[in-house]
Tab-separated table of C-alpha atoms and ligand atoms in Angstrom:
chain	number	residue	atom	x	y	z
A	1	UNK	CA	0.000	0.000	0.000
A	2	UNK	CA	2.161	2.660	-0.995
A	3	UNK	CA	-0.075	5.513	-1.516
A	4	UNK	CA	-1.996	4.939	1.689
A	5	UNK	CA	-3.489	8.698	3.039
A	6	UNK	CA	-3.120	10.422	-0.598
A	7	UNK	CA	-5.532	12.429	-1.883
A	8	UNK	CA	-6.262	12.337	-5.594
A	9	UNK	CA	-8.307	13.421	-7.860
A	10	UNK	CA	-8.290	11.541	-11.363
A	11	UNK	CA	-9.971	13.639	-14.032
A	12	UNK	CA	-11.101	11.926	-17.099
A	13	UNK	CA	-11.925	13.113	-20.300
A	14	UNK	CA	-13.542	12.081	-23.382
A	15	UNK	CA	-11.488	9.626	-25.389
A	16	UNK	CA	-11.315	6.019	-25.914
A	17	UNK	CA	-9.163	5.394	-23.654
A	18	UNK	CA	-11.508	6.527	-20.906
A	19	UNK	CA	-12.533	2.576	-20.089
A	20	UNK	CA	-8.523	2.094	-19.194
A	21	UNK	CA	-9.616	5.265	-16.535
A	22	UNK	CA	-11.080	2.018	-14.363
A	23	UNK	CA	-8.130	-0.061	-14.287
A	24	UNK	CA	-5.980	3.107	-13.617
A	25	UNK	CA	-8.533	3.801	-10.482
A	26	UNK	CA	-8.610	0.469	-9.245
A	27	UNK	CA	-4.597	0.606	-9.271
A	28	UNK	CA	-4.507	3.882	-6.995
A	29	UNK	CA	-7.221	2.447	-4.869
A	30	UNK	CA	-5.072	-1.014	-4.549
A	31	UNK	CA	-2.249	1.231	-3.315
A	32	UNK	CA	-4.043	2.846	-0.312
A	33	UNK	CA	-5.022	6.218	-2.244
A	34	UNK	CA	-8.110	7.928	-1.566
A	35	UNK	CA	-9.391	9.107	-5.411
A	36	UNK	CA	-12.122	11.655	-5.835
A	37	UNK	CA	-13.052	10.745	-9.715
A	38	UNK	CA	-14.234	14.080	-12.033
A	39	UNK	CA	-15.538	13.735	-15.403
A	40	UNK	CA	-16.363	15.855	-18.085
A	41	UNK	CA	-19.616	15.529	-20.156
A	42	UNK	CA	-17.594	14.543	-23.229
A	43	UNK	CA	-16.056	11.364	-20.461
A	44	UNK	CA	-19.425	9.945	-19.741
A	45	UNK	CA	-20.239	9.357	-23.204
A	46	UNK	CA	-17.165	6.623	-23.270
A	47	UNK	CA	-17.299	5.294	-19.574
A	48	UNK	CA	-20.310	5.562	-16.949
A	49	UNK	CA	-20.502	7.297	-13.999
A	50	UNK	CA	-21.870	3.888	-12.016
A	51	UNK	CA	-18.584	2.185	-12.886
A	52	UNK	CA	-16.251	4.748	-11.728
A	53	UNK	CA	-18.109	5.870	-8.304
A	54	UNK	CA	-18.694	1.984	-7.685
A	55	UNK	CA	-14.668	1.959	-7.902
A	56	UNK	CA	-13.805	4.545	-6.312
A	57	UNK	CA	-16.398	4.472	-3.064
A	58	UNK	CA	-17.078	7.827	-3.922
A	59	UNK	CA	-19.980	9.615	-6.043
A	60	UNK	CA	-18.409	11.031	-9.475
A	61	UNK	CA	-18.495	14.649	-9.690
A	62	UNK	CA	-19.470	16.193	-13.078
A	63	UNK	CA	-21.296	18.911	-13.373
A	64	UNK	CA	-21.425	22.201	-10.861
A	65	UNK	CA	-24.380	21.060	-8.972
A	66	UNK	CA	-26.330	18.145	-8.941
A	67	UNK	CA	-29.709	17.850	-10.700
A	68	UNK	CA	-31.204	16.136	-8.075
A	69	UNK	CA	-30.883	17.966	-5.082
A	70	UNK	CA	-28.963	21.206	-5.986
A	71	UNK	CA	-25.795	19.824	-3.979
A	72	UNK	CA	-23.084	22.115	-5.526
A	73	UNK	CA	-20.149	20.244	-6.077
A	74	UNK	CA	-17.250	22.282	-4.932
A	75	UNK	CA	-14.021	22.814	-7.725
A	76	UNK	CA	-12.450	24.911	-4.728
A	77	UNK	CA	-12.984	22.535	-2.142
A	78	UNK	CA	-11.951	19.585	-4.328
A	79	UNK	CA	-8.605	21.409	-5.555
A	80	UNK	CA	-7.207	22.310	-1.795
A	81	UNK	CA	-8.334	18.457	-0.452
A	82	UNK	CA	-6.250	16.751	-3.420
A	83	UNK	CA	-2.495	15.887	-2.839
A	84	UNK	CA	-2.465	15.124	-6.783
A	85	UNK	CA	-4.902	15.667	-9.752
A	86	UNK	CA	-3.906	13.194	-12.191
A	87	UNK	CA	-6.030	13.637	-15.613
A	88	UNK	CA	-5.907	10.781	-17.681
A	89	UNK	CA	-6.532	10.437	-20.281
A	90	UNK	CA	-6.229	13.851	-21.478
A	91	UNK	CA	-7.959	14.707	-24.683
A	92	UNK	CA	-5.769	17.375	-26.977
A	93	UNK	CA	-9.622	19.835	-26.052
A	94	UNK	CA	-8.831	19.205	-22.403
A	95	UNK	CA	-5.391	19.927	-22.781
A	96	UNK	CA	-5.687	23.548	-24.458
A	97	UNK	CA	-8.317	24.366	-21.991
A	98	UNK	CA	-5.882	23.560	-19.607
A	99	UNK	CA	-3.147	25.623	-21.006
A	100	UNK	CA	-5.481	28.726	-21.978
A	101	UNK	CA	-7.636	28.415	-18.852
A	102	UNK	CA	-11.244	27.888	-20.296
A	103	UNK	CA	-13.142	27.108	-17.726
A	104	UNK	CA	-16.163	25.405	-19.174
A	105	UNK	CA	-16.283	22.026	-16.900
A	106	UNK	CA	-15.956	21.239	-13.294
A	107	UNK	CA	-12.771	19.157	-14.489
A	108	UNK	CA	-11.036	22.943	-15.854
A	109	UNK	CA	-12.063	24.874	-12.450
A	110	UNK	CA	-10.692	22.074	-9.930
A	111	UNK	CA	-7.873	22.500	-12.208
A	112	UNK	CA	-7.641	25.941	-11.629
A	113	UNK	CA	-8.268	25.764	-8.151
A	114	UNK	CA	-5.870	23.364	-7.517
A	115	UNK	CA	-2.709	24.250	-5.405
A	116	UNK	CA	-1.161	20.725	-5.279
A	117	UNK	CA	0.756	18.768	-8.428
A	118	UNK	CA	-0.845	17.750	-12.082
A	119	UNK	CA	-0.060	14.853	-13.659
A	120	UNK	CA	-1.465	14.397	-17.612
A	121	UNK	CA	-1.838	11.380	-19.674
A	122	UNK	CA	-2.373	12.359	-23.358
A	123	UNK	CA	-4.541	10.211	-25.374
A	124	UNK	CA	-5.155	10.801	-28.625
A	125	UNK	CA	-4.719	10.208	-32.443
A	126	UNK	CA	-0.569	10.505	-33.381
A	127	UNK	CA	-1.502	13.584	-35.835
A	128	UNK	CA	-3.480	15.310	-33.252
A	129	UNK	CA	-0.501	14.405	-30.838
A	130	UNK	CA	1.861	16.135	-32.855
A	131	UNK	CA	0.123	18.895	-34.258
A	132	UNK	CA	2.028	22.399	-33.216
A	133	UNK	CA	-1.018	23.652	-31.661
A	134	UNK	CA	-1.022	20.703	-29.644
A	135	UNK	CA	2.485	20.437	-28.822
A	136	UNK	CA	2.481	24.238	-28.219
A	137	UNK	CA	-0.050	23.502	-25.416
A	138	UNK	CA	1.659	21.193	-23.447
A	139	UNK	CA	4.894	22.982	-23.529
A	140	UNK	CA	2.370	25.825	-21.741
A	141	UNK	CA	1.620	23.354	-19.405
A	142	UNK	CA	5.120	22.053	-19.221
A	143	UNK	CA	5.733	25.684	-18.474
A	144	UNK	CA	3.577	25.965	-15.812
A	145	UNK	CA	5.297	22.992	-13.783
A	146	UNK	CA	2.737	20.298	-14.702
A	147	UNK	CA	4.017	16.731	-15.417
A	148	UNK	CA	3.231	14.875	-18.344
A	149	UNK	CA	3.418	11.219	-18.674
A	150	UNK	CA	4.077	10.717	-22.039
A	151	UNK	CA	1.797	8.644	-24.648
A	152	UNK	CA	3.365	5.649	-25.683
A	153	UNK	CA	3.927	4.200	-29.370
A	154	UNK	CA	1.541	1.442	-30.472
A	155	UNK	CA	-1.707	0.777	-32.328
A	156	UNK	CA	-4.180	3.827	-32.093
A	157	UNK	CA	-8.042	3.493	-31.902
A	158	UNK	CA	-8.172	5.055	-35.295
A	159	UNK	CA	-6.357	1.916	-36.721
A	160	UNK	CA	-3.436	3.768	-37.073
A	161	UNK	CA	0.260	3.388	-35.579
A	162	UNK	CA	2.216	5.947	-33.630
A	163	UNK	CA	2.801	7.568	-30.847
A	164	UNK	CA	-0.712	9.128	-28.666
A	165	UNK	CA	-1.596	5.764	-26.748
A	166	UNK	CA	-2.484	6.686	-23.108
A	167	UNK	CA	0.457	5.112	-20.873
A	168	UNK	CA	-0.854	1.773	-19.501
A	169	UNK	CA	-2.447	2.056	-16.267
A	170	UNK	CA	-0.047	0.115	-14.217
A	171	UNK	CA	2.629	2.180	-15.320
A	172	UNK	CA	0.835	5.634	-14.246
A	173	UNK	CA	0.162	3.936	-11.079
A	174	UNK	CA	4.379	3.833	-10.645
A	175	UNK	CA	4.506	6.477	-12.187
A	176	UNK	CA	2.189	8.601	-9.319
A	177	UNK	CA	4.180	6.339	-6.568
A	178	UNK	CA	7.579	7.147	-8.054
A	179	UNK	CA	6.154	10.990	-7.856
A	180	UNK	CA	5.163	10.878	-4.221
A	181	UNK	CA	8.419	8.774	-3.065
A	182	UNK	CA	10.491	11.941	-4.531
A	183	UNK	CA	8.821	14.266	-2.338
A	184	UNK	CA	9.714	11.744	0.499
A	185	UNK	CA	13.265	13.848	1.861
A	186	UNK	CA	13.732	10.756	4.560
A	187	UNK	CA	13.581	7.684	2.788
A	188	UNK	CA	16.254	5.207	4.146
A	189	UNK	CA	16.545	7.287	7.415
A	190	UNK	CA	15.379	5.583	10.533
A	191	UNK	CA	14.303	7.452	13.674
A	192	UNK	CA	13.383	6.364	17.631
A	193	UNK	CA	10.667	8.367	18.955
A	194	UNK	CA	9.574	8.223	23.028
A	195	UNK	CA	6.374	8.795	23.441
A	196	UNK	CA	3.518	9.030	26.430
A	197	UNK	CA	4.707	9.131	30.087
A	198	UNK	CA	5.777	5.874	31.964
A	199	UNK	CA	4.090	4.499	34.524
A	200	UNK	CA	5.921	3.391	37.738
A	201	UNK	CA	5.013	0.613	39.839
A	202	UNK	CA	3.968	0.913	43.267
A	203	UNK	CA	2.036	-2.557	43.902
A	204	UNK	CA	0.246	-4.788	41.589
A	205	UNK	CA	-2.691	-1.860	41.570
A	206	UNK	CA	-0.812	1.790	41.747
A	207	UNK	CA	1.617	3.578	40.160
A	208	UNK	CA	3.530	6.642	39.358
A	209	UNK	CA	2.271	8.310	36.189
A	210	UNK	CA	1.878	11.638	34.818
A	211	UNK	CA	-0.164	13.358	32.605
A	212	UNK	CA	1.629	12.976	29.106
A	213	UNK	CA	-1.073	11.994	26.482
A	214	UNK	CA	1.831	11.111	24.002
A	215	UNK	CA	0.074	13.207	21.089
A	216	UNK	CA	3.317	15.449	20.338
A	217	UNK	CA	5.483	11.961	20.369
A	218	UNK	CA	2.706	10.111	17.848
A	219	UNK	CA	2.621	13.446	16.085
A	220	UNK	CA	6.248	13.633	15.336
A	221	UNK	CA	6.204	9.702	14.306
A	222	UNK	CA	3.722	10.075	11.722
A	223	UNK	CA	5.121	12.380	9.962
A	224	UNK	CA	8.430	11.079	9.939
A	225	UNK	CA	6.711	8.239	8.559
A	226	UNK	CA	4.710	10.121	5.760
A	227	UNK	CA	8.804	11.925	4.969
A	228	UNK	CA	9.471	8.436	4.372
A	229	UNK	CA	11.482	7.183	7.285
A	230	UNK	CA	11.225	4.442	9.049
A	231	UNK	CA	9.944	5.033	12.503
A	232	UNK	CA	9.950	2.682	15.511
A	233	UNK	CA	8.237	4.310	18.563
A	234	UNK	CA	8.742	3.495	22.090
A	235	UNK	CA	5.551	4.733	23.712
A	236	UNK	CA	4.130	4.578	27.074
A	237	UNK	CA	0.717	3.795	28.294
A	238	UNK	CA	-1.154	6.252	25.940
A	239	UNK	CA	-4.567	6.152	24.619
A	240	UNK	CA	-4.245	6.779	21.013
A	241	UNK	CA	-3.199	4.806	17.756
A	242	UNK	CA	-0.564	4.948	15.444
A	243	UNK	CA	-2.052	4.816	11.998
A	244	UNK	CA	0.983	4.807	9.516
A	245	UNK	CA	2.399	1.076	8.623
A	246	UNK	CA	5.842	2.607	8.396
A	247	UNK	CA	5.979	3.065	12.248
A	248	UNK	CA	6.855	-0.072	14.279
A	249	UNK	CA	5.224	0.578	17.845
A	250	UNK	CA	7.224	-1.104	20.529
A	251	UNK	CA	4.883	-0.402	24.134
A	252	UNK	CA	6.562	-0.292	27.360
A	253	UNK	CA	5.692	0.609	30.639
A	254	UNK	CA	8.322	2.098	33.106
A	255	UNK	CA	11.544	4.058	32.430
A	256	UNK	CA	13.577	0.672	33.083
A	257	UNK	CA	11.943	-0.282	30.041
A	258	UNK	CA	12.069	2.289	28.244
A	259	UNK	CA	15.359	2.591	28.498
A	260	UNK	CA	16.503	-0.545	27.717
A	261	UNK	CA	14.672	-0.571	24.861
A	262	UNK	CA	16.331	2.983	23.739
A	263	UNK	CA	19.619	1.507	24.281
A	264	UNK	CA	19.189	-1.558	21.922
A	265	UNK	CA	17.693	0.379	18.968
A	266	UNK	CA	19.549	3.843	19.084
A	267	UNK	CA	22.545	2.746	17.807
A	268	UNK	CA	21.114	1.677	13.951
A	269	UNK	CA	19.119	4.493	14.103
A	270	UNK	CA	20.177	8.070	12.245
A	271	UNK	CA	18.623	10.484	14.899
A	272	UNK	CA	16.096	10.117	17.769
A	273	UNK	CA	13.561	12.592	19.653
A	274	UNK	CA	12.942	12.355	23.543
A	275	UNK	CA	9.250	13.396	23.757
A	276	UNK	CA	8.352	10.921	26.226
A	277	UNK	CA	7.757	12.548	30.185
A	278	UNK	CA	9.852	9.873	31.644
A	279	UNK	CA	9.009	9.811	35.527
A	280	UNK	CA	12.361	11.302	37.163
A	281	UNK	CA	12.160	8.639	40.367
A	282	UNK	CA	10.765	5.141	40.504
A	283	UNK	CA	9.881	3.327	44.010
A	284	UNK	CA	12.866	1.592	45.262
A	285	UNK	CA	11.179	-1.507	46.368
A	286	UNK	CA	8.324	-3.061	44.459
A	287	UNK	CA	5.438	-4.643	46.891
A	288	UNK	CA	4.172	-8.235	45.358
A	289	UNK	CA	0.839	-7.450	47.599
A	290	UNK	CA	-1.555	-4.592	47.714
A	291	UNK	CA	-0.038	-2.214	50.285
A	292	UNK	CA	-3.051	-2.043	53.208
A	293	UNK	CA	-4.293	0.958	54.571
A	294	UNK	CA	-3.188	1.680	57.927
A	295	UNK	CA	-3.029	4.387	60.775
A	296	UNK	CA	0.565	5.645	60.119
A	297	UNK	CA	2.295	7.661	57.102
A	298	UNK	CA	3.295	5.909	54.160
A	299	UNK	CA	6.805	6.043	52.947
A	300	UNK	CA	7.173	5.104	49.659
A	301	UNK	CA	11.525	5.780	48.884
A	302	UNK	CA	12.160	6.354	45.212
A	303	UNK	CA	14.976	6.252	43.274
A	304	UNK	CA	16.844	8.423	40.063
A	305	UNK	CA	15.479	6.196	37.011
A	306	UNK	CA	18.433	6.811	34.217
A	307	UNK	CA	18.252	9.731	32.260
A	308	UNK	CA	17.823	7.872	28.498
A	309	UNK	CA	18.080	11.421	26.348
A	310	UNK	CA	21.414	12.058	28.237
A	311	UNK	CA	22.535	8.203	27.921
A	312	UNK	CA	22.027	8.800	24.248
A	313	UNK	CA	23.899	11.891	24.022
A	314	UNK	CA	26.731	9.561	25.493
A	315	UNK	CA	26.791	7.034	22.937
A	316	UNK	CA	25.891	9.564	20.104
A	317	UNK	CA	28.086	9.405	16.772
A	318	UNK	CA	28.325	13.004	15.158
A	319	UNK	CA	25.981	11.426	12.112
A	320	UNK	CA	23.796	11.114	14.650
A	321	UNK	CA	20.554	13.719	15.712
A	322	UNK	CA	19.840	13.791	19.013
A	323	UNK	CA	16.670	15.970	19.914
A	324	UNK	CA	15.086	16.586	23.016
A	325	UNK	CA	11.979	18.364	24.773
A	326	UNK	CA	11.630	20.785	27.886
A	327	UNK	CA	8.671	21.734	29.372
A	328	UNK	CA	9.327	24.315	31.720
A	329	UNK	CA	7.441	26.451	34.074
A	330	UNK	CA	10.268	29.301	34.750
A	331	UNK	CA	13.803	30.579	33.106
A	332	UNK	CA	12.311	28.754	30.108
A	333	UNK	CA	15.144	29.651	27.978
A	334	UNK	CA	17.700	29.352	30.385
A	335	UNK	CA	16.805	25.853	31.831
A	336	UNK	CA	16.095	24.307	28.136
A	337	UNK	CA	19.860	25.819	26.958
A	338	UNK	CA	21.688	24.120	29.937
A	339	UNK	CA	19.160	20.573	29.612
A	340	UNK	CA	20.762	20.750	25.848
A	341	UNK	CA	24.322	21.024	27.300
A	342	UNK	CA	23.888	18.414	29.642
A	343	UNK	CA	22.140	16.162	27.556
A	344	UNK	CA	24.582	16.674	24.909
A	345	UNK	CA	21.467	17.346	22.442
A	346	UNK	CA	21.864	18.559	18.923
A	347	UNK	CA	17.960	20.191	19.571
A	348	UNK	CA	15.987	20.905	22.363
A	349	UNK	CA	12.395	21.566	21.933
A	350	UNK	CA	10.980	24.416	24.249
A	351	UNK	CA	7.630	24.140	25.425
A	352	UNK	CA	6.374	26.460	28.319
A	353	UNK	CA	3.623	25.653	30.764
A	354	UNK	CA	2.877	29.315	31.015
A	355	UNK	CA	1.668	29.467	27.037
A	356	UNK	CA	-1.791	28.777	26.771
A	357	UNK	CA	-2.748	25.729	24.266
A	358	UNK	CA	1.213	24.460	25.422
A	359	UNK	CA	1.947	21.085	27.129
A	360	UNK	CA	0.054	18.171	28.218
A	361	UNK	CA	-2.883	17.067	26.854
A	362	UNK	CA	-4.437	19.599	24.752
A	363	UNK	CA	-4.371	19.225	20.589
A	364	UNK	CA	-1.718	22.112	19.936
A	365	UNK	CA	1.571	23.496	21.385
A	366	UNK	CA	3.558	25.940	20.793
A	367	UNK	CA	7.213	25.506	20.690
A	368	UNK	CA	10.633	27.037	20.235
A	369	UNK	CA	13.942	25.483	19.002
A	370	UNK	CA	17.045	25.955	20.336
A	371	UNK	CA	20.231	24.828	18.544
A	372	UNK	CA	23.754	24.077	20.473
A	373	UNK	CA	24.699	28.087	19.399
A	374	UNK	CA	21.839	28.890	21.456
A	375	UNK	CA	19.540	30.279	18.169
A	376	UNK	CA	16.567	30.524	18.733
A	377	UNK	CA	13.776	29.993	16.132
A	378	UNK	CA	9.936	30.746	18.069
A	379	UNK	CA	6.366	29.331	16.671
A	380	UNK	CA	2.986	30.251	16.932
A	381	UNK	CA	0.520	28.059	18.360
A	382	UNK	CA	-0.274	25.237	16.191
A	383	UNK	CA	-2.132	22.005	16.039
A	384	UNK	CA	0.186	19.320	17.179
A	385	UNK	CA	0.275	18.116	13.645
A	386	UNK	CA	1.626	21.427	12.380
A	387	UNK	CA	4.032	21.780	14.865
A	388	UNK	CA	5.074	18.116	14.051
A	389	UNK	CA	5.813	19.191	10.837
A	390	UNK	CA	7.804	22.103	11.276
A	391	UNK	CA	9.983	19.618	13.495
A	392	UNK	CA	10.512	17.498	10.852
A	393	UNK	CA	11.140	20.525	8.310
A	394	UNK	CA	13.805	21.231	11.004
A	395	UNK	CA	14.727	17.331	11.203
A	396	UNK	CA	15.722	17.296	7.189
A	397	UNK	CA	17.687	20.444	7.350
A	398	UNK	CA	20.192	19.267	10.261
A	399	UNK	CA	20.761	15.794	8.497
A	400	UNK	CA	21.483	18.198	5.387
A	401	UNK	CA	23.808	19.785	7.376
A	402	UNK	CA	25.782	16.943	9.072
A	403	UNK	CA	25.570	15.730	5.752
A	404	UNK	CA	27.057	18.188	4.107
A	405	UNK	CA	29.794	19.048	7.189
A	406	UNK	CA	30.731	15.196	6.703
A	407	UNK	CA	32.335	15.652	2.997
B	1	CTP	N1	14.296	12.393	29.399
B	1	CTP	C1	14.698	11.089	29.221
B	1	CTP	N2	14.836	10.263	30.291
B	1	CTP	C2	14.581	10.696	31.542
B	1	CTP	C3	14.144	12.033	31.735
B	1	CTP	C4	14.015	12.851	30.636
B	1	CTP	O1	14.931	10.681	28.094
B	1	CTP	N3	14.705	9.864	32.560
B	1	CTP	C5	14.183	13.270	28.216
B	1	CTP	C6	12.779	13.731	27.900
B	1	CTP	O2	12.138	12.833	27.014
B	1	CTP	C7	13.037	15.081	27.273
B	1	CTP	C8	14.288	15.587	27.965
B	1	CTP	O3	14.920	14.422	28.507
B	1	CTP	O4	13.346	14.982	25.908
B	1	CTP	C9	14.019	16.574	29.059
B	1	CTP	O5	13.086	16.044	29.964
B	1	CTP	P1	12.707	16.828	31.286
B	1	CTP	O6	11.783	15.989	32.097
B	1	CTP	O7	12.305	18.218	30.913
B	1	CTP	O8	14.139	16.926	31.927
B	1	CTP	P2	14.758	16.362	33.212
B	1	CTP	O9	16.133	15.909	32.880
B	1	CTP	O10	13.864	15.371	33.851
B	1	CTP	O11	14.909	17.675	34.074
B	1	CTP	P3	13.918	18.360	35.129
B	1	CTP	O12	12.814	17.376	35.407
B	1	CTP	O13	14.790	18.635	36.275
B	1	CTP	O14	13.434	19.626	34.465
């Protein structure tokens, strides 16, 4: 499933070639993809409607609004919701609408909406194909940064033989993986994540926990994940779900275990990020019974669990990223900047307790960076996802860097 949580929208036109438009969409949907199928009139003249929303699990839109009920199909909303439109096949019409912006379908205006990447598969007759006017529009399209996926040479519709064949659907299908594994700036890089707080054992019924929901850590995974790289995630008891298939969950309980488990995997790994709230003390001496309820105090002695962030910065090698958190409630700055030094972290990750929407629980945070020259780069508050990505921005350009300071 490699185009599992991608948005596309395949736009089909009218040619011939518009019954290959159902293999094509049952090769993206194989793949994981979600595909929002548009059609222009001219398309449902060659293929039906039925087929293609029975396909896709979606209903086709074609025209504006529907007929039925007035439900106005939405070119703007479709264009920001795709991570790819992917037209195919392209009729030479289609294609100098395209390039001279005539916007007389809902196919044109989700084009023209559209903020994210266009693929185009020409179909056509080899004359039309290479006709200047033709080959003058998809240079404008060229021009505007569009991608064409070039007809191959065979026998035509028309009986003739040249080149104007739509591409074979199979082959668009790598074609739109090959695309979305380029954008993919960590493939081959593997990362540990800590996650969630840990939960120390008093007795067989209590222990020490705190609040950590483990959203930032998941956060972080994922989209490491969707940047390519593989991800294994040491979480503790948290209540949510990892969804992508290119994070390998590995749940623990305590810091002991934590740790141990940091210590085996760290090594193969190119960078890791501390985001778990790993309790500071553990009780010294586990009770194998329920501890009764009695007239006196209770004493429960705890102990220093081992500091895993600064055990990595140990055992780091300098091709190694090493990034940490801090939540702090005073000398924010300050406290994060020496937990860096003493941690021997490449990044720590600021987040104060006195910023509202910041720090346990809630969906956003906001955060600021601080590198080993104490800079300092600030960030509004953002949805933990957001904030997750401007981590991993931040994650690609410091491998770049050690990268580049390697040669
Ligand atoms: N950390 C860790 N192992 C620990 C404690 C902390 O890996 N036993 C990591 C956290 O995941 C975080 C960073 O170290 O990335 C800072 O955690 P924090 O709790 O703020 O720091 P402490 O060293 O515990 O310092 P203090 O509690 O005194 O602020």
């Amino acid at each position: 499933m490699r185009l599992t949580g991608k948005h596309i929208v395949l736009g089909l036109t009218g040619s011939i070639a518009a019954y290959k438009a159902a293999y094509l969409l049952r090769g993206l949907i194989k793949e994981g993809a979600e595909v929002q199928v548009v059609m222009t009139p001219a398309a449902k003249e060659f293929i039906t409607p039925v087929t293609m929303s029975a396909l896709s699990g979606k209903p086709v839109a074609s025209d504006f609004f529907s007929a039925n009920d007035g439900t106005w199909y939405s070119h703007v909303d479709m264009g920001q919701w795709a991570d790819l439109i992917l037209i195919a096949p392209a009729t030479a019409a289609t294609i100098g609408k395209m390039a001279h912006g005539i916007c007389d379908n809902l196919l044109i205006t989700t084009y023209l909406s559209a903020k994210c990447p266009i693929m185009i598969a020409p179909a056509m007759d080899m004359d039309m194909f290479m006709h200047p006017a033709n080959q003058a529009n998809l240079a404008i399209l060229r021009s505007f940064g569009n991608l064409i996926i070039e007809p191959g040479e065979g026998e035509l519709a028309s009986g003739l033989y040249g080149k104007g064949r739509m591409e074979e659907p199979e082959i668009i299908v790598e074609e739109v993986i090959k695309f979305f594994d380029q954008k993919k700036k960590l493939l081959n890089k593997h990362f540990l994540i800590t996650a969630g707080p840990t939960f120390e054992k008093i007795d067989p019924v209590r222990f020490i926990g705190n609040y950590s929901s483990g959203k930032m850590g998941y956060a972080i995974a994922e989209e490491l994940a969707n940047a390519g790289a593989k991800v294994t995630l040491v979480s503790g008891p948290v209540q949510i779900k990892k969804t992508n298939s290119g994070i390998k969950l590995i749940p623990v309980e305590s810091a002991g275990e934590m740790y141990q488990h940091c210590l085996r995997i760290f090594p193969e790994a190119d960078g890791a990020v501390m985001c778990a709230a790993v309790a500071d003390f553990t009780p010294e001496n586990y009770s194998e019974s329920k501890i009764k309820r009695g007239n006196d105090d209770l004493l429960i002695r705890l102990k220093p669990t081992s500091d895993i962030a600064a055990q990595l910065g140990q055992i780091k090698s300098d091709r190694q990223l090493l990034i940490g958190f801090a939540l702090e409630t005073h000398d924010e700055m300050a406290n994060a900047f020496s937990k860096l030094n003493r941690k021997n972290l490449d990044l720590i990750i600021l987040n104060s307790l006195n910023d509202r929407g910041a720090g346990f629980g809630v969906d956003t945070n906001k955060i600021t960076i601080i590198d080993r020259d104490n800079n300092q780069t600030f960030f509004e508050l953002k949805s933990k996802t957001e904030v997750a990505a401007d981590i991993v921005e931040r994650i690609v350009q410091e491998l770049d860097r050690k990268a580049s300071s390697e040669k």
